[in-house]
XYZ file of C-alpha atoms in Angstrom:
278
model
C 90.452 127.373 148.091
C 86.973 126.579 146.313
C 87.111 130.196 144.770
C 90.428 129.481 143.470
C 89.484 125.575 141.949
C 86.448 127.407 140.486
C 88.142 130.396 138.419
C 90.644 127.689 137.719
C 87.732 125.151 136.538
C 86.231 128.487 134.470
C 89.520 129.096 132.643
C 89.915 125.308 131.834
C 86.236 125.037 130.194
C 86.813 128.683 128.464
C 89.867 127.086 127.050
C 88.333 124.151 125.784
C 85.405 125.796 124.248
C 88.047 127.903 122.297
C 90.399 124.824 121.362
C 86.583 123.309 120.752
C 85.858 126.497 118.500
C 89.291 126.514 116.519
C 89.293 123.290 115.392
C 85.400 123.052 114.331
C 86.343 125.194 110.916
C 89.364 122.894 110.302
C 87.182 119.791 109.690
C 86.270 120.856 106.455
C 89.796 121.874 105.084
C 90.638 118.519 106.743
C 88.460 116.419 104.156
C 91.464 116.262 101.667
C 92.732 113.348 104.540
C 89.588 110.988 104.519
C 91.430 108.411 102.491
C 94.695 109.368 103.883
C 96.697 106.462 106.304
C 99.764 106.373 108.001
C 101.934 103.376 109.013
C 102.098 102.372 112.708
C 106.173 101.779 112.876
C 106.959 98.572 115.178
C 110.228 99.057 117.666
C 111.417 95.593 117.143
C 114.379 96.608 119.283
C 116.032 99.159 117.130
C 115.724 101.597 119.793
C 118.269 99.492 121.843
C 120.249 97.565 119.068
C 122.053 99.508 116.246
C 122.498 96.871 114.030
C 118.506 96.412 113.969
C 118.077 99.909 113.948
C 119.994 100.341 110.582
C 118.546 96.845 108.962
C 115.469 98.147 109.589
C 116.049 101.674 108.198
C 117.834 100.296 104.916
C 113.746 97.923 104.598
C 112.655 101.605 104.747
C 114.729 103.339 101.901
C 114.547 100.554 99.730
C 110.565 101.287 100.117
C 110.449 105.427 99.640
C 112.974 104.880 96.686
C 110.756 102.484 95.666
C 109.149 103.359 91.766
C 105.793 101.333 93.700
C 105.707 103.185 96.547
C 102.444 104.256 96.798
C 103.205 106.950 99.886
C 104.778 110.887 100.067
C 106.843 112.504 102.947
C 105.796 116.113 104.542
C 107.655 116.560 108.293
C 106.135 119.497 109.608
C 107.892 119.089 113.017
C 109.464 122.425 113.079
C 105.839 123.527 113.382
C 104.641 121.670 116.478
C 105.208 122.283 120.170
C 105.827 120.105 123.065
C 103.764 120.059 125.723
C 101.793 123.155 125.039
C 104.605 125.320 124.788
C 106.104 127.822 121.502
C 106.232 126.171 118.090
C 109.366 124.561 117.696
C 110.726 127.222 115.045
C 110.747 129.489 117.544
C 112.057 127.372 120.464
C 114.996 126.936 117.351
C 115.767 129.741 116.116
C 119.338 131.285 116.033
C 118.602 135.025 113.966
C 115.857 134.620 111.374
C 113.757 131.611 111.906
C 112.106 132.128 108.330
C 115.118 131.122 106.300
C 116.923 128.542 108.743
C 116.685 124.450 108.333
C 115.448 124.283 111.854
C 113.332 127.168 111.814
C 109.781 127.414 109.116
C 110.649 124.846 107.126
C 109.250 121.616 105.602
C 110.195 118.513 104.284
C 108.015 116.785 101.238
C 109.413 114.784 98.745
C 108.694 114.918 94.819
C 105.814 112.612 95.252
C 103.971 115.280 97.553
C 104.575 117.504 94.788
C 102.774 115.180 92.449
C 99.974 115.924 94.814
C 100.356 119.082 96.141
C 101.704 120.916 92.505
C 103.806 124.269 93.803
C 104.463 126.270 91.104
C 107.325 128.770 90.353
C 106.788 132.385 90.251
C 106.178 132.032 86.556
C 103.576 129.615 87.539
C 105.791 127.137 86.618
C 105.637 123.273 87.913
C 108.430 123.063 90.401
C 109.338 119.231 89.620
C 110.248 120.524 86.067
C 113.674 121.844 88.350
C 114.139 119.192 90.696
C 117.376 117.986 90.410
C 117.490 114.241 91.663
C 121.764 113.924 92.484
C 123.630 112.687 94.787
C 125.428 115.732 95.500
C 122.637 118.594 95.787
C 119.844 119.380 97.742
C 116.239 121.207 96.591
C 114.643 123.657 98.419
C 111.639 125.487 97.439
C 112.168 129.006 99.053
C 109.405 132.128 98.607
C 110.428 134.861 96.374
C 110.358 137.142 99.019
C 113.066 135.557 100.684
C 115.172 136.041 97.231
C 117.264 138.606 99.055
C 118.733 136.377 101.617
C 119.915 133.945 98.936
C 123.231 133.563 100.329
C 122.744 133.234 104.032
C 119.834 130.274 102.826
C 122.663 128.395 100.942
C 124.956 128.698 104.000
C 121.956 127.623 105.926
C 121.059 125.013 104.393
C 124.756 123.722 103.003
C 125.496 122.885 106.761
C 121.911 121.251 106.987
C 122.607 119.243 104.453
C 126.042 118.022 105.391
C 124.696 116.924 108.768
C 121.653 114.644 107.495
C 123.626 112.928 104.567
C 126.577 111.980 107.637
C 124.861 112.454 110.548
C 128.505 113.972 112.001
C 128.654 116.466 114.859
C 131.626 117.300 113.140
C 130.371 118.389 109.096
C 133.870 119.730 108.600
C 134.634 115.934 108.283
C 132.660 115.904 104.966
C 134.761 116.859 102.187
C 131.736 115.820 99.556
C 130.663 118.481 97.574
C 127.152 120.052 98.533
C 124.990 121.753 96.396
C 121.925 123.387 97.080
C 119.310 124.001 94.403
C 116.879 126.965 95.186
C 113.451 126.937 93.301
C 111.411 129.897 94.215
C 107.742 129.411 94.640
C 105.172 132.083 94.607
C 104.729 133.611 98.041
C 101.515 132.652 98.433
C 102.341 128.565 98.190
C 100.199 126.791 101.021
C 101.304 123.116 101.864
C 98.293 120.560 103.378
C 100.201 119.232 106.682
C 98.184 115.718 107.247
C 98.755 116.547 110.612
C 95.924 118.038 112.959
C 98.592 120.138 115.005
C 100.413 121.743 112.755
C 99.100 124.616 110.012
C 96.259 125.981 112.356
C 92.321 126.428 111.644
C 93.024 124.656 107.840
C 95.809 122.605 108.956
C 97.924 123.898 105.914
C 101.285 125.907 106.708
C 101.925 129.152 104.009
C 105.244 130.267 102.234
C 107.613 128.197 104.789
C 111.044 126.692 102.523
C 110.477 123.565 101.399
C 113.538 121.028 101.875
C 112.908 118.352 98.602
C 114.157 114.797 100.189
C 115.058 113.049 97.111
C 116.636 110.086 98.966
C 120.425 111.106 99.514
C 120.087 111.608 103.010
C 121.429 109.494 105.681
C 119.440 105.971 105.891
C 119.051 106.448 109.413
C 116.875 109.955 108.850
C 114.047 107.028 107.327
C 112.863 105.874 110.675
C 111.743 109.292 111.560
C 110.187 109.509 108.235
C 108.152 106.483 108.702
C 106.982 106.705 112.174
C 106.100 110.395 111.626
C 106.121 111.475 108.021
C 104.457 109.410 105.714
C 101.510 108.930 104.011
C 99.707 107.347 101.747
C 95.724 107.217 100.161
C 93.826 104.249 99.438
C 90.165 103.239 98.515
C 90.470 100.027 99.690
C 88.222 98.474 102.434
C 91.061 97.127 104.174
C 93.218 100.367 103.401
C 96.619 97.783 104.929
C 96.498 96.080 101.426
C 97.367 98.964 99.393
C 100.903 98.946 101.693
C 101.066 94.870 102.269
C 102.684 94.066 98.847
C 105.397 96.488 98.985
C 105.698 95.698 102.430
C 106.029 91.757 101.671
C 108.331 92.739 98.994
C 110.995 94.645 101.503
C 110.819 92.328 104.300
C 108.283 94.943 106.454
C 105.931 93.025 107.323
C 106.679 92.573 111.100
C 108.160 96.333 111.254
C 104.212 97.497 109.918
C 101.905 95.606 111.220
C 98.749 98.385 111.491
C 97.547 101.812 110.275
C 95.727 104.823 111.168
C 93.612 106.958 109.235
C 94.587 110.393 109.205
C 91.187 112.138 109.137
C 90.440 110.058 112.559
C 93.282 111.872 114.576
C 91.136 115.337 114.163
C 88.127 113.907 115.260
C 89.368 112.119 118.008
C 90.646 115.632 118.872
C 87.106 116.954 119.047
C 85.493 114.464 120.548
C 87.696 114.510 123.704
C 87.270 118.561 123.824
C 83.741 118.225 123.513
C 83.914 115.509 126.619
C 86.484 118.036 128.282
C 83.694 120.847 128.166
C 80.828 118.306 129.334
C 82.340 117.328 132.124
């Protein structure tokens, strides 16, 4: 029994000292975060009340659509795992996780792109093409994937459908779709402000980019908030870069704190380096 608890110990510190290892490089590609913040998203019972639930998620839209709003989206969910295990595009995928909603793809919105400029194959600015309607969606796909052009717009049509309605059922919505592809070069590599997602540099390369320009389904915002969004400041109090939008939309009690980004790596390392002391 104590040879077995000791190999197991080994493996555990070998582990760490290679989790300890991989994220050591990251620190520097992570210094694009140091002023970066994200909102900590109060429950106020929405989780249990739908009628809070949506109040609170129309406060939200009425700040992202906001011309003040200071923040941008990226959701790299698709590209974190749970509990350890395979990267959810994989857990996801139904034939070719590279060109399916659910598989490697993104979510920014234009104001990302103001910060993060992707650039067409003709080195183009992509937010010359964004079309902001009610009816269409923009995705920023990799040229190489030109030759699936028709399975993404399938893909991506029934995507679509589902997060403006939120039905089960998209045959229910008879509202046209249309899906706007903007290739990017292949070599397009999007910061992920999050420390588990995008490996050693924390940046994920030629996924599709979904463009939320706002005519999703309200409800999609509380996601967005809680896990999505960001926004810089240089302020010593970084909260009152956010508090007059916040006052202005009735958030105040639904964001009451923030965290800075840049911490949530280091805290990372510091409890690896206290795993491999111990």
């Amino acid at each position: 029994v104590m040879g077995v608890f000791l190999t197991t110990s080994t493996h555990q510190v070998i582990k760490n000292s290679h989790d300890f290892q991989s994220k050591i490089p990251s620190l520097k590609g992570w210094e694009n975060t140091k002023d970066v913040y994200q909102p900590n998203v109060q429950d106020n019972g929405a989780e249990y009340n739908k009628e809070i639930e949506i109040a609170q998620d129309k406060r939200f839209d009425r700040l992202l659509k906001s011309k003040e709003n200071p923040g941008f989206l990226i959701d790299t969910e698709n590209f974190t795992s749970e509990g350890g295990e395979l990267p959810l595009y994989i857990m996801n995928e139904e034939e070719k996780n590279s060109i399916e909603p659910d598989g490697k793809t993104i979510i920014v919105d234009p104001n990302y792109l103001k910060r993060h400029h992707m650039v067409t194959p003709q080195s183009e600015d992509v937010l010359r093409y964004i079309q902001h309607d009610k009816y269409t969606r923009n995705i920023l796909v990799p040229i190489k994937f030109k030759r699936y052009e028709h399975k993404i717009r399938k893909n991506f049509t029934k995507d679509f459908k589902f997060k403006r309605t939120l039905y089960d059922d998209i045959r229910k919505d008879h509202a046209p779709a249309h899906i706007n592809i903007i290739y990017v070069k292949n070599n397009s590599k999007y910061p992920t402000y999050n420390s588990d997602a995008g490996g050693k540099n924390n940046k994920i390369e030629a996924p599709i980019a979904i463009v939320e320009t706002g005519n999703t389904h309200v409800r999609n915002n509380a996601h967005y908030m809680d896990d999505c969004y960001f926004f810089e400041s240089k302020k010593d109090n970084p909260y009152d870069t956010l508090k007059p939008l916040l006052k202005k939309y009735g958030l105040l009690d639904d964001i009451i704190s923030i965290n800075s980004v840049y911490d949530t790596k280091v805290d990372d390392i510091n409890d690896i380096k206290k795993e491999i002391i111990k």
